[in-house]
Every structure is written in structure tokens, then in C-alpha cells.
CSV table of C-alpha atoms and ligand atoms in Angstrom, one decimal:
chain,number,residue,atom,x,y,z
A,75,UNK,CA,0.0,0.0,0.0
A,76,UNK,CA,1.7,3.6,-0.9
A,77,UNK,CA,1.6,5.6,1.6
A,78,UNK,CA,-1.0,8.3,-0.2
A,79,UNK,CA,-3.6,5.4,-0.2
A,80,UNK,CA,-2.8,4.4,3.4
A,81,UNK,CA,-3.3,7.6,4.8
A,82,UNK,CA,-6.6,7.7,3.2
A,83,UNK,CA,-8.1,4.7,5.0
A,84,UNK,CA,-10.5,5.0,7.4
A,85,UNK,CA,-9.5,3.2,11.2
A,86,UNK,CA,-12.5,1.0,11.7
A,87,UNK,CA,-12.3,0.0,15.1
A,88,UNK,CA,-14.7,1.6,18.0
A,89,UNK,CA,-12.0,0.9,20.7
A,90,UNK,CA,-8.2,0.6,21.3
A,91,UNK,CA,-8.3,-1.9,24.0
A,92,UNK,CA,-4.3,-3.0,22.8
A,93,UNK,CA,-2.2,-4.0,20.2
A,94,UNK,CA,-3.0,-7.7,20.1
A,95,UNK,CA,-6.1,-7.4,18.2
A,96,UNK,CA,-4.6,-4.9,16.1
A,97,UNK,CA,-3.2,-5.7,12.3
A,98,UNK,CA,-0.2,-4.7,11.2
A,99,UNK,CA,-1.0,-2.0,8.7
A,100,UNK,CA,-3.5,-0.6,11.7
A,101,UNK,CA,-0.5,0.0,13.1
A,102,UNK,CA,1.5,2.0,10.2
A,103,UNK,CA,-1.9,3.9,10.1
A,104,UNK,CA,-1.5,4.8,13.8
A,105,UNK,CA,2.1,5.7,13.5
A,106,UNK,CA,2.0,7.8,9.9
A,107,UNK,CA,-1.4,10.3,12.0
A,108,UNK,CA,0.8,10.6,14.7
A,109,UNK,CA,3.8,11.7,12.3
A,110,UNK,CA,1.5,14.0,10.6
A,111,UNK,CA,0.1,15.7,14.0
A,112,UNK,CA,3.9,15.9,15.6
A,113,UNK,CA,4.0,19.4,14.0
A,114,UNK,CA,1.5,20.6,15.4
A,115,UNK,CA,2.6,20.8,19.1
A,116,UNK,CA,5.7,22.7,17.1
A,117,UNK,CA,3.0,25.4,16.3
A,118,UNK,CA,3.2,28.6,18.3
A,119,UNK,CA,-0.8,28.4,18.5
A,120,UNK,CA,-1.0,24.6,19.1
A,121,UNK,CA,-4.4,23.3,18.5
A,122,UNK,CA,-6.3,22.1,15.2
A,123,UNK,CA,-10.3,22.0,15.8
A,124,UNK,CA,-10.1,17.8,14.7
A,125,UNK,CA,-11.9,17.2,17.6
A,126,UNK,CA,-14.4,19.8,18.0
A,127,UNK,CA,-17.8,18.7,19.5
A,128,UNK,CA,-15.8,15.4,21.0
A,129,UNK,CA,-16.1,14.8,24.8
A,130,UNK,CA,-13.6,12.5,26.2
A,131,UNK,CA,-13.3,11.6,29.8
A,132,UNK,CA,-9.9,10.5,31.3
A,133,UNK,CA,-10.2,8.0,33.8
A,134,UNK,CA,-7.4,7.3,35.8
A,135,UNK,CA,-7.7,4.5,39.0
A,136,UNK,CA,-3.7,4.4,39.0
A,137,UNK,CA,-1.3,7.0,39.4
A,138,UNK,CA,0.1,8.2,36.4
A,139,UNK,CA,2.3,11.5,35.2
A,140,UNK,CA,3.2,10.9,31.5
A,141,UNK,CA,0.2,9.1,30.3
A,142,UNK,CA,-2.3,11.4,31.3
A,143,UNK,CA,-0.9,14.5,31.0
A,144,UNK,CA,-0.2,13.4,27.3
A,145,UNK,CA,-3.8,12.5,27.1
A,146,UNK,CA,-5.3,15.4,28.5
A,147,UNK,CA,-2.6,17.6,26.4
A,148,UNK,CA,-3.5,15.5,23.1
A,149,UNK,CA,-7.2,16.0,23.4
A,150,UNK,CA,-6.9,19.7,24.2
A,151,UNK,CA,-4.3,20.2,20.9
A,152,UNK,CA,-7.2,18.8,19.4
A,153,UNK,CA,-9.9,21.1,20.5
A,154,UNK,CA,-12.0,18.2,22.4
A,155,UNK,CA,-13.6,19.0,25.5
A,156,UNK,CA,-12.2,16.6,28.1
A,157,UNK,CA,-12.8,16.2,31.5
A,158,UNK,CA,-10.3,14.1,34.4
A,159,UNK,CA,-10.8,12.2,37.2
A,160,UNK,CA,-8.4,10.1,39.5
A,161,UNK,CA,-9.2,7.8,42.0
A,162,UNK,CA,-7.9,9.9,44.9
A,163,UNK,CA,-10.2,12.5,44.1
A,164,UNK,CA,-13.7,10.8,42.7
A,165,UNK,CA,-16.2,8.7,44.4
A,166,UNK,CA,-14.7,5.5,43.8
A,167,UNK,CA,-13.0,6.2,46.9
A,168,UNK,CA,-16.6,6.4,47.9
A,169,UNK,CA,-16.7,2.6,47.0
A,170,UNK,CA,-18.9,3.5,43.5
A,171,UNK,CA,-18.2,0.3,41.0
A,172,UNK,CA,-16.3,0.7,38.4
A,173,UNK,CA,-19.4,-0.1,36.0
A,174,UNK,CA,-21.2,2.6,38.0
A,175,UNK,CA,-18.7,5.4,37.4
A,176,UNK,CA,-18.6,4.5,34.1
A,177,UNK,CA,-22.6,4.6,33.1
A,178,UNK,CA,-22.7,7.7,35.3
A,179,UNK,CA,-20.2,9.3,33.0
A,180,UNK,CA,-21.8,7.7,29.9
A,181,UNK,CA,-25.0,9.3,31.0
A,182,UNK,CA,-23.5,12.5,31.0
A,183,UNK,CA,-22.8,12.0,27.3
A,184,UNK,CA,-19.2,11.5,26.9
A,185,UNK,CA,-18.2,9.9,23.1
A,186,UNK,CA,-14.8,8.6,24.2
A,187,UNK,CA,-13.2,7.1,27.8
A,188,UNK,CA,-9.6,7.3,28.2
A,189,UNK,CA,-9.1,4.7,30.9
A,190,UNK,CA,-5.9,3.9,33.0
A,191,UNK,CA,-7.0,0.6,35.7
A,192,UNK,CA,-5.4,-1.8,37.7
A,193,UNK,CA,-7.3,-5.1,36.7
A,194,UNK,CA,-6.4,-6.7,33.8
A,195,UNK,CA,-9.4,-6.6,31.7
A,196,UNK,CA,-11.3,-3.4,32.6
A,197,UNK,CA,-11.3,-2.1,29.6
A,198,UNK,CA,-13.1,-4.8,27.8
A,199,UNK,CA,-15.7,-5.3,30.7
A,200,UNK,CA,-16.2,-1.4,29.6
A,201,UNK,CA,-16.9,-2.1,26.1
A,202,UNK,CA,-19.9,-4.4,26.9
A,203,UNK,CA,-22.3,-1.9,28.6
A,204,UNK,CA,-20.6,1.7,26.7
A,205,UNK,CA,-22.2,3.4,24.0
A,206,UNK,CA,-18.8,5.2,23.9
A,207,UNK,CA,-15.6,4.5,22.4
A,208,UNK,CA,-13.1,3.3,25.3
A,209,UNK,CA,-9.1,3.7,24.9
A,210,UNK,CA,-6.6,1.6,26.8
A,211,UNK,CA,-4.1,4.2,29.2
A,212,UNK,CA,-2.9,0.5,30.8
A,213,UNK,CA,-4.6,-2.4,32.1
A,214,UNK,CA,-3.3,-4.1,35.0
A,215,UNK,CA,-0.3,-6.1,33.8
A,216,UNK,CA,-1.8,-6.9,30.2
A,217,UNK,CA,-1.5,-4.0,27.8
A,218,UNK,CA,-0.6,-0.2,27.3
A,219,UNK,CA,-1.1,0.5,23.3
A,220,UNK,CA,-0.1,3.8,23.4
A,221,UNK,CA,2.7,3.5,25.0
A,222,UNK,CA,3.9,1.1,22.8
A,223,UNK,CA,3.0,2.8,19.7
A,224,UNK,CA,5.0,6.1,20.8
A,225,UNK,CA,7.8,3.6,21.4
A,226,UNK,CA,7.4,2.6,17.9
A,227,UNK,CA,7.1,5.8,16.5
A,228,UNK,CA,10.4,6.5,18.5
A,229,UNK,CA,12.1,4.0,16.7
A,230,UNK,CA,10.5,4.8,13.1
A,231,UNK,CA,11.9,8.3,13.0
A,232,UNK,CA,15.3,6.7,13.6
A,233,UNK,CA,15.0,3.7,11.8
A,234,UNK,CA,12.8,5.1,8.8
A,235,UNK,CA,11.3,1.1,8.8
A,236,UNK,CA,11.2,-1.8,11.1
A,237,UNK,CA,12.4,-4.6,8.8
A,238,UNK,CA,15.4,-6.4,9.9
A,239,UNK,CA,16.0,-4.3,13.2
A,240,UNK,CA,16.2,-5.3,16.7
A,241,UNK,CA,15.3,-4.6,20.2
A,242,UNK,CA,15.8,-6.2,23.2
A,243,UNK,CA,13.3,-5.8,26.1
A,244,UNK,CA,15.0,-5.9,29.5
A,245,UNK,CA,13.3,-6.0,33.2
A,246,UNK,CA,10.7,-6.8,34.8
A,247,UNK,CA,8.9,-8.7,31.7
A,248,UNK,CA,6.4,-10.9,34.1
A,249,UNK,CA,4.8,-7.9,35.0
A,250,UNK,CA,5.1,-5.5,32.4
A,251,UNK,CA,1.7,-4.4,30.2
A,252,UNK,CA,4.8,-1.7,28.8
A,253,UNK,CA,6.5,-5.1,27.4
A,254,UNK,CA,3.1,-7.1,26.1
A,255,UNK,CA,2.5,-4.2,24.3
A,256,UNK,CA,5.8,-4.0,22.7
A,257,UNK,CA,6.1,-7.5,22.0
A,258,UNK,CA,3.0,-7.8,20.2
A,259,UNK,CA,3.3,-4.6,18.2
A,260,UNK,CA,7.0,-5.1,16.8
A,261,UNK,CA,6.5,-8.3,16.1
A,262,UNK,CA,3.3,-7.8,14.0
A,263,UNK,CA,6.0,-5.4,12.3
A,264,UNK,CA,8.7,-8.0,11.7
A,265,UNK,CA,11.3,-7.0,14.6
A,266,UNK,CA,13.0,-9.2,16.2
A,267,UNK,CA,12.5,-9.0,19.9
A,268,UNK,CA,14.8,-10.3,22.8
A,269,UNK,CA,13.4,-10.4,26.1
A,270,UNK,CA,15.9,-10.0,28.8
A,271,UNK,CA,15.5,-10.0,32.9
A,272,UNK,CA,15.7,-12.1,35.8
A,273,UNK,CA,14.2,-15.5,35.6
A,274,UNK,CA,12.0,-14.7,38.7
A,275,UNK,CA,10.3,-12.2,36.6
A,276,UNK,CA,10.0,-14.0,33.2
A,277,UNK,CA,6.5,-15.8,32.7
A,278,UNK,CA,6.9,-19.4,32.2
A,279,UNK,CA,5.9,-19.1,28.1
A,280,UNK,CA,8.2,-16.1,27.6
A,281,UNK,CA,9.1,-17.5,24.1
A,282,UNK,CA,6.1,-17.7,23.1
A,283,UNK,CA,4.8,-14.3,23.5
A,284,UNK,CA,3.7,-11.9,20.2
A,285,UNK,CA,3.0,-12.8,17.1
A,286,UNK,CA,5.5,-15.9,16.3
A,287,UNK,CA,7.9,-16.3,19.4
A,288,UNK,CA,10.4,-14.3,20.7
A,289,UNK,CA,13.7,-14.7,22.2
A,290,UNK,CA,14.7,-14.9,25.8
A,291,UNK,CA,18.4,-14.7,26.7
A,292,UNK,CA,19.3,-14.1,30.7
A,293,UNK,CA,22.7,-13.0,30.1
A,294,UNK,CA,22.4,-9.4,29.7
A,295,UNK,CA,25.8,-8.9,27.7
A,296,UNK,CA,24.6,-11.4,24.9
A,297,UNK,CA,21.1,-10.2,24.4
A,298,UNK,CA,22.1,-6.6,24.1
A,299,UNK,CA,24.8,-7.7,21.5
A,300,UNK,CA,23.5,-7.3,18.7
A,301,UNK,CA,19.9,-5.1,19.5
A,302,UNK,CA,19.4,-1.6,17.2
A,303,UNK,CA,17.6,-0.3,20.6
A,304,UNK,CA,17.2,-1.8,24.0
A,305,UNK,CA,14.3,-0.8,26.1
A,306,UNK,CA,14.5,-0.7,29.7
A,307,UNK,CA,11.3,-1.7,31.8
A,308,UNK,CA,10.7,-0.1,35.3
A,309,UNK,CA,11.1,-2.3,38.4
A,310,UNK,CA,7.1,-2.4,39.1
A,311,UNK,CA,8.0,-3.2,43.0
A,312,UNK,CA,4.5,-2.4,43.5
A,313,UNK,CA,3.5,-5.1,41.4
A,314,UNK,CA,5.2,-8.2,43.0
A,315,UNK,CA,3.7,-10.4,45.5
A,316,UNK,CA,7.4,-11.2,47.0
A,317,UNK,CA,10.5,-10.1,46.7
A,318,UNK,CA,11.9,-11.5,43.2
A,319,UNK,CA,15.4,-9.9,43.6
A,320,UNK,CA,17.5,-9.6,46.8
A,321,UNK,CA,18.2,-5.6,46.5
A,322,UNK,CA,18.0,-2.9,44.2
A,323,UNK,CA,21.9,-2.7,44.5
A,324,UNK,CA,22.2,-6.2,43.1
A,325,UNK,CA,19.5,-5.6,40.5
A,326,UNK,CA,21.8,-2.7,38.8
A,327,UNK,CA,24.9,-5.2,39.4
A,328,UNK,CA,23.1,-8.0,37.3
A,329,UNK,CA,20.3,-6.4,34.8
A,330,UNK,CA,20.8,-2.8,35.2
A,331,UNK,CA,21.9,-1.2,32.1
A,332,UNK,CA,24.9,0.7,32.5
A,333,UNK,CA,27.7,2.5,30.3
A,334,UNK,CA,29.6,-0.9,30.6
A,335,UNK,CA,27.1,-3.3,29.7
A,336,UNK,CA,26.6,-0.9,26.7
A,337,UNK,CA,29.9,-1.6,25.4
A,338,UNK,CA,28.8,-4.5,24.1
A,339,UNK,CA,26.0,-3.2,22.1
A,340,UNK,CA,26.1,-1.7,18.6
A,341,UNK,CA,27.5,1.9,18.4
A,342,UNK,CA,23.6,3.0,17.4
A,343,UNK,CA,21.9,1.2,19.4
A,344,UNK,CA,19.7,3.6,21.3
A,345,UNK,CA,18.2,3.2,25.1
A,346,UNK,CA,14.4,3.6,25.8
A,347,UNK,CA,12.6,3.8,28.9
A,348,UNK,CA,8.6,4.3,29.5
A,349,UNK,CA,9.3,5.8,32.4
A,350,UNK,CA,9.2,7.1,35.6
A,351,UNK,CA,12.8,5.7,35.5
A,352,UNK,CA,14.5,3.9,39.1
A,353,UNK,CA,17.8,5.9,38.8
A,354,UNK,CA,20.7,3.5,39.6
A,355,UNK,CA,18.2,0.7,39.7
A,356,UNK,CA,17.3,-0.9,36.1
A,357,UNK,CA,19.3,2.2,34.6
A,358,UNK,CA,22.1,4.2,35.9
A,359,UNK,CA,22.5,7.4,36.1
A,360,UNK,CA,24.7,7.6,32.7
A,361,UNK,CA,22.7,6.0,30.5
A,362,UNK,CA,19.8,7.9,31.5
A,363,UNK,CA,20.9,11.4,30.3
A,364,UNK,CA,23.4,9.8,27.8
A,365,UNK,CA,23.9,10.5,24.2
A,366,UNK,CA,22.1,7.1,23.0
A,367,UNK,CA,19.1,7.9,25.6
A,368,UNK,CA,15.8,8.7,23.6
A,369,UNK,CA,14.1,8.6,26.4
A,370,UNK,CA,12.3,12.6,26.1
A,371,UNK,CA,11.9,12.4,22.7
A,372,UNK,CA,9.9,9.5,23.3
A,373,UNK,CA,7.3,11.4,26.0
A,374,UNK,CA,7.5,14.2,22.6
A,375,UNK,CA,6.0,11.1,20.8
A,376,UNK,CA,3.4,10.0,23.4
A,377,UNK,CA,1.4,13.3,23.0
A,378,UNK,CA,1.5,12.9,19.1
A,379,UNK,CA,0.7,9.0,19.2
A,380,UNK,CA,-2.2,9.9,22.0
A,381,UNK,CA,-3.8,12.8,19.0
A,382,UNK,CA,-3.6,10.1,16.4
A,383,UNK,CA,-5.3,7.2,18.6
A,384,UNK,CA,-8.0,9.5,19.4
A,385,UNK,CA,-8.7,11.2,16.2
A,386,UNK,CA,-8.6,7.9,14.5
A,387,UNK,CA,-10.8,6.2,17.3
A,388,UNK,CA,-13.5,9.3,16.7
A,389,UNK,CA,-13.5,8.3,12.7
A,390,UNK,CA,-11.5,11.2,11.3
A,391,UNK,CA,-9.4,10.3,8.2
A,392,UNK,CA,-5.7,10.6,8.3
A,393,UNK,CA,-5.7,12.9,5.7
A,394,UNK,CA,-3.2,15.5,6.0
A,395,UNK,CA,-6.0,18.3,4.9
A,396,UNK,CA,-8.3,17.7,7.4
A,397,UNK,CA,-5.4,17.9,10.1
A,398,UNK,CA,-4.7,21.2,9.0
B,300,LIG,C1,4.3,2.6,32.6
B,300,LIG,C2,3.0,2.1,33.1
B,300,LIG,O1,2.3,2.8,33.9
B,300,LIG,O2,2.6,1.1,32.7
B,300,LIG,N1,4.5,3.9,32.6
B,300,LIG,C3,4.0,4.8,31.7
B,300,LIG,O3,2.9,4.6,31.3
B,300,LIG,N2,4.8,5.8,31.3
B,300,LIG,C4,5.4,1.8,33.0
B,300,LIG,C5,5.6,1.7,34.5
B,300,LIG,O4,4.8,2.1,35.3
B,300,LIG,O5,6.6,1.2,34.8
């Protein structure tokens, strides 16, 4: 498909609940909006009216920084009306369902959800009493689209195409949704992944995960060897039951990427991380502000992938005139 004619097709899907479901050239379409819309946060007046007339309602039951300020920022460079709530400050504290919340808001008229939850799942439980369009911000430990599509579209701009490349996932991988994301999506797109990390924190069917298999090497210095760009998953202490590593010090010591374990990677291979980052935990300090970091540019990316997602999902065309 050239990539006039692929801009020109319509994204079919009501939801985004993650990139499982998702077809490969879904995914280019996702990536070439978002490239389209980067220029306009370079604007001086940032804001097309895309979304004019569109409620969306950002529901966030975890903390989060990047991902909903990029959301709220996204739908507001869009012209939508949006409206935020997090759990600290709403009545689920009040112990309102989440099916409650969720046809209160509906009732209210809302076209698209923006939801960030805790239980693996929510999202789809959503779709099957919403009129509205619902968008995955992170399920419990199963998927977080958009941040893997921003990763992607990271990686694009420096690659200019997927084929042949390769990126090696390090951490935490058990309880990543950052990683199932990123395993389904580049492998739909013909990367080779490498999954990297403790064995205590590697589900059992690791190599089997994405769309045909992936690669799971423990010994940091091989699986980095040969990777175009490594990305580096956060230590999700909150998510594990026990203690799957004896201490942070040790974690930097055996899967923490530092300048020395770099050595052994290609010269270009660049560093990722979805953040917020463990300084001198899973990354040290030098890697994280390095030269091969692309670590901001990839939060840059989140607010354009987050514009495309939810212009896409509210059945605009990725034309470039009606962006404009
Ligand atoms: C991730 C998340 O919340 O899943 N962060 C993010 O969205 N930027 C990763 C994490 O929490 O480690």
C-alpha cells in the first residue's frame, strides 16, 4: 500500500483496547497520523479543531504523570472537550463500582473514555455496557497501546522502517503491560524482539509471546549484542507479591543497564525507557541522560501518538488536509 492510499483509509475500530487485536497495517496507520500531528505541538498556537464537538473523559484509577498529561494535552491540541478524574479524588474512593462510574459518566454524554485501571481486563468489561468508544491508558499487567505505539514511533523516525531491526526488552517482563505491548506490536511489524531480565520475573511461556515467538536470553551482555535499541522496563516493586530480587543494588549489578554493559552493544543502538525511570536501579544514572538515551523524545511522541489514537478512534481520516 503507498503511503498516499494508506493515509486515506479510514481506522475501523470503535476501541483501542491493545495491540494484540490490532493488524499490522493498523499499526503503520496509527504511526504515519501521529507523524503527521507531531507538528503541530511545534505550532506557536498549538491546537487544530479535529476534535471539535468530541467529549472524552480520562479515567485514571492508578497513578500516572506521562500518560495522562499526554492524554489530557493531546485532546486539548485537538480542540475536544475533556474532563479528568483520578481515584484519589472521585467517588470510587466512595466505593462507587467501576461499571457505575462508568454509566454515570456515559449518561453525562461522553463519546470517548480514556481509561488507566489496575485489573487486567477493565477495559473490555467497559466495552460491553458503553455506548462510547473506550481507549486503553494500561490495564493491570496486560497492555498499554499507546505506549507502545509512541515507542514505535520513537524507533520509526530513527530507523525510517522496522524490517530487519532489533530490540531487546530488558526488566521486569512478568509484570510489564509496557512489554506485552511491545512484543505484540513489533512483532506484528517483523522485529525481532529479545526479552531479557531475571528469571524470577519471566513468565513461564516467555518465548512464546507476540506474534510468532520471541527470544529470551538471561545473560544481559549477549542479548544486548547485537539489539538496534534496547528498552529498559521499570522495576514495578509495587506489582510483586514477593521479593523477586534480593536488592536494588544487586538488580543494577546484574540487569541494570549501564555504560559498561553498553559496550557490548552496537555503536547506534539507542536506550528507551517508559518511564518514571529507578535511577541506579534498572538504569544508571549515565545511561539515562546519555547520548544514546531517547528517552524525552519519546514522551515528545506520546502526546502525538495519543492525537492520532484519538482522532482515529472518533473516525476522522488521516488525511493530511483535514489535520490542517
Ligand atoms: C508505565 C505504566 O504505567 O505502565 N509507565 C507509563 O505509562 N509511562 C510503566 C511503568 O509504570 O513502569
Amino acid at each position: 500500500m503507498s503511503n498516499r492510499e494508506r493515509i486515506d483509509v479510514r481506522f475501523k475500530r470503535k476501541h483501542l483496547l491493545g495491540l494484540e487485536e490490532l493488524k499490522a497495517e493498523e499499526i503503520s496507520l496509527i504511526l504515519d497520523t501521529a507523524e503527521n500531528f507531531k507538528e503541530v505541538s511545534e505550532r506557536a498556537i498549538k491546537k487544530v479543531p479535529a476534535l471539535r464537538g468530541i467529549t472524552v473523559a480520562n479515567l485514571f484509577y492508578e497513578p500516572s504523570t506521562r500518560t495522562k498529561l499526554s492524554f489530557e494535552l493531546a485532546e486539548k491540541r485537538l480542540s475536544a472537550d475533556s474532563v479528568s478524574f483520578s481515584k484519589s479524588t472521585s467517588s470510587v474512593k466512595k466505593g462507587e463500582s467501576l461499571r457505575d462510574t462508568a454509566e454515570n459518566i456515559e449518561a453525562m454524554k461522553v463519546d470517548i473514555v480514556v481509561m488507566r485501571h489496575g485489573s487486567s481486563g477493565a477495559h473490555k468489561f467497559l466495552t460491553e455496557f458503553l455506548d462510547a468508544s473506550v481507549v486503553n491508558a494500561g490495564d493491570g499487567q496486560h497492555e498499554h497501546p499507546t505506549q507502545a505505539l509512541l515507542d514505535m514511533l520513537t524507533l520509526k523516525q530513527r530507523w525510517g522502517s522496522f524490517e530487519g531491526k532489533k530490540v531487546t526488552i530488558i526488566g521486569d517482563i512478568k509484570h510489564s503491560r509496557v512489554a506485552r505491548s511491545n512484543i505484540w506490536g513489533l512483532t506484528k511489524m517483523g522485529v525481532e524482539v529479545t526479552l531479557c531480565g531475571p528469571p524470577t520475573m519471566m513468565p513461564v511461556d516467555a518465548h512464546r509471546m507476540g506474534e510468532g515467538g520471541v527470544r529470551v536470553e538471561y545473560d544481559l551482555r549477549k542479548a544486548v549484542a547485537e539489539a538496534d535499541a534496547v528498552n529498559i522496563l521499570r522495576i514495578q516493586l509495587e506489582r510483586q507479591e514477593s521479593k523477586l530480587f534480593p536488592s536494588r543494588r544487586e538488580y543494577l549489578g546484574m540487569f541494570g543497564i549501564t555504560e559498561e554493559v553498553l559496550r557490548n552493544a552496537p555503536g547506534e543502538c539507542i536506550v528507551m525507557h517508559p518511564g518514571p525511570m529507578n535511577r541506579g536501579v534498572e538504569i544508571s544514572q549515565e545511561v539515562a541522560d546519555g547520548e544514546r538515551a531517547v528517552i524525552l523524545p519519546q514522551v515528545t511522541n506520546g502526546v502525538a501518538v495519543r492525537m492520532a489514537v484519538l482522532f482515529l478512534i472518533a473516525g476522522g481520516k488521516s488525511s493530511e488536509a483535514e489535520i490542517n
